Tab-separated table of C-alpha atoms in Angstrom:
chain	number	residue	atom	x	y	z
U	3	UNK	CA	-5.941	0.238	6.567
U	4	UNK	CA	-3.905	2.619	8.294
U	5	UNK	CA	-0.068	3.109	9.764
U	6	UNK	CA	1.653	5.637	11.837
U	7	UNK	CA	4.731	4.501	10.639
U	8	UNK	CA	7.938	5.856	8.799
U	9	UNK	CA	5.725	6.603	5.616
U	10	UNK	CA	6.791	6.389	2.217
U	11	UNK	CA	8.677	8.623	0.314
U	12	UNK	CA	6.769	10.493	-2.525
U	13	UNK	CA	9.902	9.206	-4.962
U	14	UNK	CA	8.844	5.797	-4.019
U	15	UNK	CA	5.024	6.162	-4.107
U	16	UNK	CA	4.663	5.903	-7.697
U	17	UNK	CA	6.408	2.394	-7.713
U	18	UNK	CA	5.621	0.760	-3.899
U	19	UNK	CA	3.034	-1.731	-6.174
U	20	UNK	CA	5.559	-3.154	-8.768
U	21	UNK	CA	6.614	-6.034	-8.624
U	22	UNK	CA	9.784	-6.497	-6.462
U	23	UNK	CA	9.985	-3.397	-5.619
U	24	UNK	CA	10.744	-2.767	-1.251
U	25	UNK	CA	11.974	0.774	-1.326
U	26	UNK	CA	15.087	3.056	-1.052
U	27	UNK	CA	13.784	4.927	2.143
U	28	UNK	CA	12.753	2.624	4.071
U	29	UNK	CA	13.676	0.286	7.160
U	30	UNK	CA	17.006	-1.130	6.172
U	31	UNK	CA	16.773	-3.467	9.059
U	32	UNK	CA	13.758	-5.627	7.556
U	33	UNK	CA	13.610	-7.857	4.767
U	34	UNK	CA	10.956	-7.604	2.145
U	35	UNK	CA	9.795	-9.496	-1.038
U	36	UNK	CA	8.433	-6.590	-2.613
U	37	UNK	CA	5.122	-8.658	-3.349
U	38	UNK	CA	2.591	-7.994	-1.367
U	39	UNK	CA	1.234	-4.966	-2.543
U	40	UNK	CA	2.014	-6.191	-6.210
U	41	UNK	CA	-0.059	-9.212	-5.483
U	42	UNK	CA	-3.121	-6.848	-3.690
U	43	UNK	CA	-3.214	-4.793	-7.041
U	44	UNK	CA	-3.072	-7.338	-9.316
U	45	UNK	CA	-6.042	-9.031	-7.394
U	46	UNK	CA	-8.179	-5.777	-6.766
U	47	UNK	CA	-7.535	-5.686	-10.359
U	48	UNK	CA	-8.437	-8.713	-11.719
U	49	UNK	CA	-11.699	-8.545	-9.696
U	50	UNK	CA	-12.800	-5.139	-10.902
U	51	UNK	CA	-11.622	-3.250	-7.476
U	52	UNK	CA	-9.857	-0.442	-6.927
U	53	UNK	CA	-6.313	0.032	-4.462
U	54	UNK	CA	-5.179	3.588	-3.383
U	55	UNK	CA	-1.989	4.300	-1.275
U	56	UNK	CA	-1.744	7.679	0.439
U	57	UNK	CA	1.543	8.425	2.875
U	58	UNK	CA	3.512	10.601	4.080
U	59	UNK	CA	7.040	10.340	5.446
U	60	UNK	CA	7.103	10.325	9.413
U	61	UNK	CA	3.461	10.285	9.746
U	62	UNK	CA	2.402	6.948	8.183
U	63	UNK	CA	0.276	5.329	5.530
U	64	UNK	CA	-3.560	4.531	4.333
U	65	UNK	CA	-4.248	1.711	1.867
U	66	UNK	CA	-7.815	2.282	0.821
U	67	UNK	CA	-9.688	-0.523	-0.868
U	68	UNK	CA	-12.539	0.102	-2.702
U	69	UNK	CA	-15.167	-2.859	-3.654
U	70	UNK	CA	-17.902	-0.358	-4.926
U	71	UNK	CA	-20.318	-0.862	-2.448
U	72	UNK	CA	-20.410	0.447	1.123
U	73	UNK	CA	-20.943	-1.649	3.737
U	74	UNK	CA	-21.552	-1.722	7.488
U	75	UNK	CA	-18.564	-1.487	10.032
U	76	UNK	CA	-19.618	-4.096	12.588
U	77	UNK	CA	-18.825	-2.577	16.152
């Protein structure tokens, strides 16, 4: 999955997947749980996956999930 939004910052990178945790450069104008990508780890996890983040500030983010298998992209 990609973005072209704000990006995250490469002090926040490291942590964007613990628990609770939403950020100090972000959007201050948006509420967040700080779950969702805890809860996408801890399920690629559990099922053997894999979960990368890549960003960079003002040019957006990738979330790359990897099942270990290709498949098809339907078009």
């Amino acid at each position: 999955m990609r973005d072209t939004g704000i990006g995250i910052s490469r002090e926040d990178l490291p942590r964007v997947m613990e628990k609770g945790f939403t950020g100090y450069n972000g959007r201050q104008d948006r509420k967040s749980t700080g779950i969702g990508l805890y809860l996408c780890k801890k399920i690629m996890k559990k099922l053997g996956h894999l979960i990368k983040i890549e960003s960079e500030v003002g040019k957006g983010t990738t979330v790359i999930l990897n099942f270990g298998r290709e498949f098809e992209i339907a078009e």
